[in-house]
Amino acid sequence: MHDQDPSTFGEFGEFDPSPEPPAAHAKVLRDELVAAAEWAARYLSELPQGPVARPLPAQLRSRLRAGQLPQRGGELGEVLDFVRDEIAPYPTGNGHPAFFAWVNSPPAPAGIVADLLACAVNATCGMGENALMDLERGTVRMLADLAGLPDSAGGVLTSGGSMANLLALATARTWFLTRRGSADGPAYDRDHARLTLYYSAQAHMSVAKAAACVGLPAHRLRPVATDPHDRLDPAALRAAVTADLDAGLLPFCTVTTLGTTATGAVDPLEPVTDLCRSAGMWHHADGAWGGLGASVPALAPHYAGVGGVDSLTVDPHKTLSVPVGCGALLVPDPEHLHTAFAHQASYLTAGEPDALPWLSHATIELTRPGTRALALWATLHHLGRDGVTGLIEHYLALAAELRERITAEPRLQLLSGGPWPVACFRITDPYGNAPDALHTRVARRVQDNGRAYLATVAVHGRTVLRAALCNYRTTTDDLDLLIREVLHAAER
Ligand SMILES: *Cc1c(COP(=O)(O)O)cnc(C)c1O
């Protein structure tokens, strides 16, 4: 796209290195950054006019998968050409305002700018003190405040909610065994084999996956029954813990969910914290979607007691539209993270004796991207506290509108859900129960038509259509479009 003269390759140009290092002439780099920025701005502004998603041509798919590295390097300008022609036309669709599947947001404008700048700075938020690492400590504080955790709270940013849940279970396990004096030795072997984990039957699958990663077998996992509103039933939890204690097992942690994936339910927090305290268990709350609900007046009543949890997952790349790759684990007492993760090495020692622990001492990762902290800071700074509340309230209002439209449409049947902004619904069948397969087919047809996008989920044993509201570009026109598309797909 742009010619570049290899003899002027940055500061390395003079000694004719072979192969050429990846430096670029300052003017070439500048031109490419400007071209990329102009393209990205146009792409984002034109995105709503195009289809939500389109099928990837088979030839392109094979080419992308082949992974053949050419012998000679290419030109810088080819990156933009490649993205424009071969990647951007085939997205998941979550940038589009008519995308309603899963909980996948579009990127926030401030986050897009910040991601680029953070890449240029390329600070690692793992070791060594630098401004971005302090910014990460600060953004973690902002999240903790929004979540309603105490002033003492700290934590780390992660790649997402799954990684945060994994850190939480590893931390809970270390905390529990350390308190029993069985963090190592024969006592470890004896106790670890008896660790038992509780979570609601509506919990995200990443919780069971995290349990497997920390070495808990499936028969030490206890999915607990939920009430008619899909919330964990504290009485059922208490019964399960009591039975396991009687059987000589070691209940060590309960995971509540704030914003369940299927219907957006919030588990009761205070009764679970009470039980955890009395049974010596850790209370982890998985708020990947709904962790910041305490900052929204309409949701706050569901969050009574949130400050009493031992750890909390939040996913700024869901609720806040921070570009993908930004989750967080928040803990009222950050020392628990250091007990679990601060492994020492001669080549990694903090300089000042009174320095804060590096962030690598609070997580699994050592070299960690500064993009998370900067994109999170930029997004929060652009929104402000009022903007965060306003954004979530906007999604709640859209969900209420969508539920109204579904209720008003005789060919659709709304199922109960919430308080998080989701609508689960089924096709009305005057002759009886519309089969599950019909709903799977309808979702697929809507996806294939490319004008809107939604997915199915199982609720109380039935397949239902599910629309999540987490796109700040979605308008009521998109809600009307979704209903039209579903009805059209159901008619065929
Ligand atoms: C999305 C989600 C996760 C997983 O988060 P990722 O960022 O996708 O890894 C975990 N728990 C809940 C409740 C979620 O909604």
Coordinates of C-alpha atoms and ligand atoms in Angstrom, one line a residue:
M1 CA 0.0 0.0 0.0
H2 CA 2.8 2.4 0.9
D3 CA 6.3 2.0 -0.4
Q4 CA 9.0 2.0 2.2
D5 CA 12.7 2.2 1.6
P6 CA 14.5 -0.5 3.7
S7 CA 17.6 1.7 3.9
T8 CA 15.6 4.2 6.0
F9 CA 14.3 1.6 8.5
G10 CA 14.4 3.6 11.7
E11 CA 17.6 3.7 13.7
F12 CA 18.7 0.2 12.5
G13 CA 18.8 1.2 8.9
E14 CA 22.5 1.9 8.7
F15 CA 24.1 -1.5 9.3
D16 CA 22.0 -3.5 6.9
P17 CA 20.8 -6.2 9.2
S18 CA 19.4 -9.4 7.8
P19 CA 16.7 -10.3 8.4
E20 CA 15.3 -6.8 8.8
P21 CA 14.1 -5.9 12.3
P22 CA 10.5 -4.8 12.6
A23 CA 11.3 -1.1 13.0
A24 CA 9.5 1.2 10.6
H25 CA 10.5 4.6 9.3
A26 CA 8.8 7.3 11.4
K27 CA 6.9 8.7 8.5
V28 CA 5.7 5.3 7.2
L29 CA 4.5 4.4 10.7
R30 CA 2.7 7.7 11.1
D31 CA 1.0 7.4 7.7
E32 CA -0.2 3.9 8.6
L33 CA -1.5 4.9 12.0
V34 CA -3.4 7.7 10.4
A35 CA -4.8 5.4 7.7
A36 CA -5.8 2.8 10.3
A37 CA -7.5 5.4 12.5
E38 CA -9.4 6.9 9.6
W39 CA -10.5 3.4 8.5
A40 CA -11.5 2.4 12.0
A41 CA -13.6 5.6 12.5
R42 CA -15.4 5.0 9.1
Y43 CA -15.9 1.3 9.9
L44 CA -17.6 2.1 13.2
S45 CA -19.8 4.8 11.8
E46 CA -21.0 2.7 8.8
L47 CA -21.3 -0.6 10.8
P48 CA -25.1 -0.2 11.6
Q49 CA -26.0 0.0 7.9
G50 CA -24.4 -3.4 7.1
P51 CA -25.5 -6.9 8.0
V52 CA -24.9 -8.0 11.7
A53 CA -22.8 -10.9 10.5
R54 CA -22.1 -12.7 7.2
P55 CA -20.9 -16.2 6.4
L56 CA -17.2 -16.6 6.0
P57 CA -16.4 -17.8 2.4
A58 CA -15.0 -21.3 2.5
Q59 CA -11.8 -20.2 0.6
L60 CA -11.0 -17.4 3.0
R61 CA -11.7 -19.7 5.9
S62 CA -9.1 -22.3 4.7
R63 CA -6.6 -19.5 3.9
L64 CA -6.9 -18.1 7.4
R65 CA -6.6 -21.5 9.0
A66 CA -3.7 -22.7 6.8
G67 CA -1.2 -20.5 8.8
Q68 CA 1.5 -20.3 6.2
L69 CA 4.2 -17.8 7.0
P70 CA 5.8 -16.4 3.8
Q71 CA 9.6 -16.5 3.6
R72 CA 10.0 -12.8 3.1
G73 CA 8.3 -10.2 5.2
G74 CA 5.6 -7.9 3.9
E75 CA 4.9 -4.2 4.0
L76 CA 3.3 -2.3 7.0
G77 CA 0.4 -1.2 4.9
E78 CA -0.7 -4.8 4.3
V79 CA -2.0 -5.0 7.8
L80 CA -4.8 -2.5 7.2
D81 CA -5.6 -4.1 3.8
F82 CA -5.8 -7.5 5.4
V83 CA -8.1 -6.4 8.3
R84 CA -10.3 -4.4 5.9
D85 CA -10.8 -7.1 3.4
E86 CA -10.5 -10.4 5.3
I87 CA -11.2 -9.9 9.0
A88 CA -13.6 -6.9 9.5
P89 CA -16.3 -8.1 7.1
Y90 CA -16.8 -11.3 9.2
P91 CA -17.2 -10.3 12.8
T92 CA -19.1 -12.1 15.6
G93 CA -21.5 -9.2 15.2
N94 CA -21.4 -7.7 18.6
G95 CA -20.5 -4.3 17.4
H96 CA -23.8 -4.1 15.6
P97 CA -26.8 -2.5 17.4
A98 CA -29.1 -5.4 16.3
F99 CA -26.9 -8.0 18.0
F100 CA -28.7 -9.5 21.0
A101 CA -26.9 -12.9 21.6
W102 CA -25.0 -13.8 24.8
V103 CA -23.6 -10.8 26.7
N104 CA -21.2 -9.2 24.1
S105 CA -20.9 -5.5 24.0
P106 CA -19.5 -3.2 21.3
P107 CA -16.3 -1.3 22.1
A108 CA -16.5 2.0 23.9
P109 CA -14.9 4.9 21.9
A110 CA -12.5 5.9 24.7
G111 CA -11.5 2.3 25.0
I112 CA -10.6 2.1 21.3
V113 CA -8.4 5.1 21.5
A114 CA -6.8 3.9 24.7
D115 CA -6.0 0.4 23.4
L116 CA -4.0 1.9 20.6
L117 CA -2.1 4.3 22.9
A118 CA -1.5 1.5 25.5
C119 CA 0.1 -0.6 22.7
A120 CA 2.4 2.2 21.8
V121 CA 3.5 2.6 25.5
N122 CA 3.6 -1.2 25.9
A123 CA 4.1 -1.1 29.6
T124 CA 3.8 -4.3 31.4
C125 CA 1.6 -4.2 34.5
G126 CA 3.4 -7.2 36.1
M127 CA 6.8 -6.2 37.4
G128 CA 8.7 -3.0 37.9
E129 CA 6.9 0.2 38.9
N130 CA 5.4 2.3 36.2
A131 CA 2.5 4.7 35.8
L132 CA 0.2 2.1 34.2
M133 CA 0.6 -0.3 37.1
D134 CA -0.5 2.5 39.5
L135 CA -3.3 3.3 37.1
E136 CA -4.4 -0.4 37.3
R137 CA -4.4 -0.1 41.1
G138 CA -6.5 3.0 40.7
T139 CA -9.0 1.6 38.2
V140 CA -9.4 -1.5 40.4
R141 CA -10.4 0.9 43.2
M142 CA -12.9 2.6 41.0
L143 CA -14.5 -0.7 40.2
A144 CA -14.6 -1.7 43.8
D145 CA -16.3 1.6 44.7
L146 CA -18.9 1.1 41.9
A147 CA -19.5 -2.5 43.1
G148 CA -20.1 -1.4 46.7
L149 CA -17.0 -3.0 48.3
P150 CA -15.3 -1.5 51.3
D151 CA -12.4 1.1 51.0
S152 CA -9.9 -1.6 51.8
A153 CA -10.6 -3.5 48.6
G154 CA -8.1 -4.1 45.9
G155 CA -7.6 -6.7 43.2
V156 CA -6.3 -7.3 39.7
L157 CA -7.5 -6.9 36.1
T158 CA -7.8 -10.2 34.2
S159 CA -8.5 -11.2 30.6
G160 CA -12.2 -11.8 31.5
G161 CA -14.6 -13.3 33.9
S162 CA -13.5 -16.9 33.5
M163 CA -9.9 -16.0 34.5
A164 CA -11.2 -13.9 37.5
N165 CA -13.3 -16.9 38.6
L166 CA -10.2 -19.1 38.4
L167 CA -8.2 -16.7 40.5
A168 CA -11.0 -16.6 43.0
L169 CA -11.2 -20.3 43.5
A170 CA -7.4 -20.7 43.7
T171 CA -7.4 -17.9 46.4
A172 CA -10.3 -19.4 48.3
R173 CA -8.6 -22.8 48.3
T174 CA -5.3 -21.4 49.6
W175 CA -7.1 -19.3 52.2
F176 CA -9.1 -22.3 53.5
L177 CA -6.2 -24.8 53.6
T178 CA -3.8 -22.2 55.2
R179 CA -6.3 -21.6 58.0
R180 CA -6.5 -25.3 58.7
G181 CA -2.7 -25.6 58.6
S182 CA -2.9 -27.9 55.6
A183 CA -1.4 -25.8 52.8
D184 CA 1.3 -28.4 52.4
G185 CA 2.5 -31.8 53.5
P186 CA 0.4 -34.9 54.3
A187 CA -2.3 -32.6 55.7
Y188 CA -2.7 -31.1 52.2
D189 CA -3.2 -34.5 50.6
R190 CA -5.8 -35.4 53.3
D191 CA -7.7 -32.2 53.1
H192 CA -7.5 -31.3 49.4
A193 CA -9.3 -34.5 48.5
R194 CA -12.3 -33.5 50.6
L195 CA -12.7 -29.9 49.4
T196 CA -16.3 -29.3 48.3
L197 CA -17.6 -26.3 46.2
Y198 CA -21.2 -24.9 46.0
Y199 CA -22.8 -22.7 43.4
S200 CA -26.3 -22.3 42.0
A201 CA -27.6 -24.5 39.3
Q202 CA -27.7 -21.3 37.2
A203 CA -24.0 -20.5 37.7
H204 CA -21.9 -19.8 34.6
M205 CA -20.0 -22.9 33.3
S206 CA -16.7 -21.1 33.9
V207 CA -17.1 -21.8 37.7
A208 CA -17.0 -25.6 37.1
K209 CA -14.2 -25.1 34.7
A210 CA -12.2 -23.1 37.3
A211 CA -12.9 -25.8 39.8
A212 CA -11.5 -28.5 37.5
C213 CA -8.4 -26.3 37.0
V214 CA -7.7 -26.1 40.8
G215 CA -8.0 -29.8 41.0
L216 CA -11.6 -30.4 42.2
P217 CA -13.2 -33.5 40.7
A218 CA -16.8 -33.3 39.4
H219 CA -18.1 -35.3 42.4
R220 CA -17.0 -32.5 44.8
L221 CA -19.1 -29.9 43.0
R222 CA -22.6 -29.1 44.3
P223 CA -24.9 -27.3 41.9
V224 CA -27.6 -26.0 44.4
A225 CA -31.3 -25.7 43.6
T226 CA -32.8 -22.3 42.7
D227 CA -36.1 -20.7 43.5
P228 CA -38.8 -19.8 40.9
H229 CA -36.9 -16.6 40.1
D230 CA -33.7 -18.6 39.3
R231 CA -31.9 -17.4 42.5
L232 CA -29.9 -19.7 44.6
D233 CA -32.0 -21.1 47.4
P234 CA -30.2 -20.5 50.7
A235 CA -32.1 -23.3 52.5
A236 CA -31.0 -25.8 49.8
L237 CA -27.5 -24.5 50.2
R238 CA -27.5 -25.0 54.0
A239 CA -28.9 -28.5 53.6
A240 CA -26.2 -29.5 51.1
V241 CA -23.4 -28.0 53.3
T242 CA -24.7 -29.8 56.4
A243 CA -25.0 -33.1 54.7
D244 CA -21.4 -32.8 53.3
L245 CA -20.1 -31.8 56.8
D246 CA -21.8 -34.9 58.3
A247 CA -20.2 -37.0 55.6
G248 CA -16.7 -35.7 56.6
L249 CA -16.2 -33.5 53.6
L250 CA -14.8 -29.9 53.7
P251 CA -17.1 -27.3 52.3
F252 CA -14.7 -24.5 51.4
C253 CA -16.4 -22.0 49.1
T254 CA -19.8 -20.9 47.8
V255 CA -20.1 -19.0 44.5
T256 CA -23.1 -16.7 44.1
T257 CA -24.0 -15.2 40.7
L258 CA -24.9 -11.6 40.2
G259 CA -26.7 -11.6 36.8
T260 CA -27.2 -15.2 35.7
T261 CA -26.5 -15.9 32.1
A262 CA -29.9 -17.3 31.2
T263 CA -32.3 -14.9 32.9
G264 CA -30.3 -12.2 34.6
A265 CA -31.1 -13.2 38.2
V266 CA -29.2 -12.0 41.3
D267 CA -28.6 -14.6 44.0
P268 CA -29.3 -13.5 47.6
L269 CA -26.0 -12.3 49.1
E270 CA -26.6 -11.8 52.9
P271 CA -27.9 -15.3 53.7
V272 CA -25.0 -16.9 51.8
T273 CA -22.4 -14.7 53.5
D274 CA -23.9 -15.6 56.9
L275 CA -23.7 -19.3 56.1
C276 CA -20.2 -19.0 54.8
R277 CA -19.1 -17.1 58.0
S278 CA -20.6 -19.7 60.3
A279 CA -19.3 -22.7 58.3
G280 CA -15.8 -21.2 57.7
M281 CA -16.3 -20.9 53.9
W282 CA -15.2 -18.3 51.4
H283 CA -18.0 -16.4 49.6
H284 CA -17.2 -15.6 46.0
A285 CA -19.7 -13.6 43.9
D286 CA -19.5 -14.0 40.1
G287 CA -20.7 -10.6 38.9
A288 CA -19.1 -10.9 35.4
W289 CA -22.3 -9.4 34.0
G290 CA -24.0 -7.9 37.0
G291 CA -21.2 -7.1 39.4
L292 CA -21.7 -3.3 39.3
G293 CA -25.4 -3.4 40.1
A294 CA -25.0 -1.7 43.5
S295 CA -24.3 1.6 41.7
V296 CA -27.7 1.6 40.1
P297 CA -30.6 2.7 42.4
A298 CA -33.2 0.4 40.6
L299 CA -30.9 -2.6 41.2
A300 CA -29.3 -1.7 44.5
P301 CA -31.9 -3.5 46.7
H302 CA -30.7 -6.8 45.2
Y303 CA -27.1 -6.0 46.3
A304 CA -27.7 -5.6 50.1
G305 CA -24.6 -7.1 51.8
V306 CA -22.4 -7.1 48.6
G307 CA -19.6 -5.5 50.7
G308 CA -19.5 -8.7 52.8
V309 CA -18.4 -11.1 50.0
D310 CA -14.8 -12.3 50.1
S311 CA -14.2 -11.8 46.3
L312 CA -16.1 -10.5 43.4
T313 CA -15.7 -11.0 39.6
V314 CA -16.7 -8.1 37.4
D315 CA -16.3 -8.0 33.6
P316 CA -15.9 -4.4 32.3
H317 CA -15.8 -5.8 28.8
K318 CA -19.5 -6.7 29.3
T319 CA -21.3 -4.0 31.2
L320 CA -19.0 -1.1 30.4
S321 CA -18.1 -1.8 26.8
V322 CA -14.4 -1.7 27.5
P323 CA -12.8 -3.4 24.4
V324 CA -12.6 -7.2 24.9
G325 CA -10.0 -8.5 27.2
C326 CA -10.9 -6.7 30.4
G327 CA -12.2 -8.5 33.5
A328 CA -11.4 -8.1 37.2
L329 CA -11.2 -9.9 40.4
L330 CA -11.9 -7.6 43.4
V331 CA -11.2 -8.6 47.0
P332 CA -12.0 -6.6 50.2
D333 CA -8.7 -7.9 51.6
P334 CA -6.0 -8.0 48.9
E335 CA -3.6 -9.9 51.2
H336 CA -5.5 -13.1 50.3
L337 CA -4.4 -12.7 46.7
H338 CA -0.8 -12.2 47.7
T339 CA -0.9 -15.4 49.9
A340 CA -2.1 -17.3 46.9
F341 CA 0.1 -15.8 44.2
A342 CA 3.2 -14.0 45.5
H343 CA 5.8 -16.5 44.5
Q344 CA 9.3 -15.1 44.8
A345 CA 12.3 -15.3 42.4
S346 CA 15.8 -13.7 42.5
Y347 CA 15.2 -11.9 39.2
L348 CA 11.9 -10.4 40.5
T349 CA 12.2 -8.3 43.6
A350 CA 10.5 -5.0 44.2
G351 CA 13.0 -2.1 44.6
E352 CA 11.9 -0.2 47.7
P353 CA 11.4 -2.1 51.0
D354 CA 8.1 -0.4 51.6
A355 CA 6.9 -0.7 47.9
L356 CA 3.5 -2.1 47.2
P357 CA 3.4 -5.7 46.0
W358 CA 3.6 -5.9 42.2
L359 CA 0.5 -6.8 40.5
S360 CA 2.1 -10.1 39.3
H361 CA 2.1 -11.0 43.0
A362 CA -1.7 -11.0 42.9
T363 CA -2.4 -13.1 39.9
I364 CA -1.1 -15.9 37.7
E365 CA 0.3 -13.7 34.9
L366 CA 3.7 -12.1 35.1
T367 CA 4.0 -9.9 31.9
R368 CA 0.6 -8.3 31.8
P369 CA -0.9 -5.9 29.2
G370 CA -1.3 -2.2 30.1
T371 CA -4.2 -2.1 27.6
R372 CA -6.6 -3.4 30.2
A373 CA -5.9 -0.6 32.7
L374 CA -5.7 2.2 30.2
A375 CA -8.8 1.1 28.2
L376 CA -10.8 0.7 31.5
W377 CA -9.6 4.0 32.9
A378 CA -10.4 5.8 29.6
T379 CA -13.9 4.3 29.4
L380 CA -14.7 5.1 33.1
H381 CA -13.3 8.6 32.7
H382 CA -15.3 9.2 29.6
L383 CA -18.5 7.9 31.3
G384 CA -18.0 9.3 34.8
R385 CA -19.9 7.9 37.7
D386 CA -23.2 9.2 36.4
G387 CA -22.4 7.7 33.0
V388 CA -21.9 4.3 34.4
T389 CA -25.2 4.4 36.2
G390 CA -26.9 5.9 33.1
L391 CA -25.5 3.3 30.8
I392 CA -26.9 0.4 32.9
E393 CA -30.2 2.3 33.4
H394 CA -30.4 2.7 29.6
Y395 CA -30.1 -1.1 29.2
L396 CA -32.8 -1.7 31.8
A397 CA -35.1 0.7 30.0
L398 CA -34.4 -1.0 26.6
A399 CA -35.1 -4.4 28.2
A400 CA -38.4 -3.1 29.6
E401 CA -39.4 -1.8 26.1
L402 CA -38.5 -5.2 24.6
R403 CA -40.5 -7.1 27.2
E404 CA -43.5 -4.8 26.5
R405 CA -43.3 -5.5 22.8
I406 CA -43.1 -9.2 23.4
T407 CA -46.0 -9.1 25.8
A408 CA -48.1 -7.1 23.3
E409 CA -47.4 -9.6 20.5
P410 CA -49.8 -12.6 20.7
R411 CA -47.5 -14.8 18.6
L412 CA -44.8 -14.5 21.4
Q413 CA -44.8 -15.5 25.0
L414 CA -42.6 -13.6 27.5
L415 CA -40.9 -15.6 30.3
S416 CA -40.0 -14.2 33.6
G417 CA -36.5 -12.8 33.9
G418 CA -34.3 -10.0 35.4
P419 CA -33.5 -7.9 37.1
W420 CA -30.6 -7.7 34.6
P421 CA -31.6 -6.6 31.1
V422 CA -32.5 -9.7 29.3
A423 CA -35.7 -11.0 27.6
C424 CA -36.4 -14.7 27.3
F425 CA -39.3 -15.7 25.2
R426 CA -41.0 -18.4 23.2
I427 CA -43.1 -18.7 20.1
T428 CA -46.7 -19.1 21.0
D429 CA -48.3 -22.3 19.8
P430 CA -52.1 -22.5 19.8
Y431 CA -51.9 -26.3 19.5
G432 CA -49.8 -26.9 22.5
N433 CA -46.1 -26.5 23.3
A434 CA -44.0 -25.3 20.4
P435 CA -41.1 -27.7 20.2
D436 CA -37.6 -26.8 21.3
A437 CA -36.3 -27.5 17.9
L438 CA -38.4 -24.8 16.4
H439 CA -36.7 -22.2 18.6
T440 CA -33.3 -23.4 17.7
R441 CA -34.3 -23.2 14.0
V442 CA -35.8 -19.7 14.4
A443 CA -32.6 -18.4 16.1
R444 CA -30.5 -19.9 13.3
R445 CA -32.7 -18.3 10.6
V446 CA -32.6 -14.9 12.2
Q447 CA -28.8 -15.2 12.3
D448 CA -28.6 -16.4 8.7
N449 CA -30.8 -13.5 7.5
G450 CA -28.1 -11.1 8.9
R451 CA -30.4 -8.3 9.9
A452 CA -30.5 -9.1 13.6
Y453 CA -28.8 -11.7 15.8
L454 CA -30.0 -13.6 18.9
A455 CA -29.3 -17.0 20.5
T456 CA -31.2 -19.6 22.5
V457 CA -30.7 -20.8 26.1
A458 CA -32.3 -23.5 28.2
V459 CA -34.6 -22.2 30.9
H460 CA -36.3 -24.7 33.2
G461 CA -35.6 -27.5 30.8
R462 CA -36.9 -25.8 27.7
T463 CA -35.1 -24.0 24.8
V464 CA -36.1 -20.4 24.6
L465 CA -35.1 -17.4 22.6
R466 CA -33.0 -14.9 24.6
A467 CA -32.1 -11.3 23.9
A468 CA -29.6 -9.5 26.1
L469 CA -29.4 -5.7 26.1
C470 CA -25.8 -4.6 26.4
N471 CA -25.1 -2.5 23.3
Y472 CA -25.2 1.3 23.8
R473 CA -25.9 1.7 20.1
T474 CA -29.1 -0.3 20.2
T475 CA -32.3 1.8 19.7
T476 CA -36.0 1.0 19.9
D477 CA -35.9 0.6 16.1
D478 CA -33.6 -2.3 16.6
L479 CA -36.1 -3.9 19.1
D480 CA -38.8 -3.6 16.5
L481 CA -36.5 -5.1 13.9
L482 CA -35.7 -8.0 16.2
I483 CA -39.4 -8.8 16.8
R484 CA -40.1 -8.6 13.0
E485 CA -37.2 -10.9 12.2
V486 CA -38.3 -13.5 14.8
L487 CA -41.9 -13.5 13.6
H488 CA -40.7 -13.7 10.0
A489 CA -38.4 -16.7 10.8
A490 CA -41.2 -18.4 12.8
E491 CA -43.7 -18.1 9.9
R492 CA -41.6 -20.1 7.4
Ligands
LIG1 C1 -19.6 -13.9 30.8 C2 -19.6 -14.6 32.2 C3 -18.5 -15.3 32.6 C4 -17.3 -15.5 31.8 O1 -16.6 -14.3 31.5 P1 -15.6 -14.2 30.2 O2 -15.2 -12.7 30.3 O3 -16.4 -14.5 29.0 O4 -14.5 -15.1 30.5 C5 -18.5 -15.8 33.9 N1 -19.6 -15.6 34.7 C6 -20.7 -15.0 34.2 C7 -21.9 -14.8 35.2 C8 -20.7 -14.4 33.0 O5 -21.8 -13.7 32.6

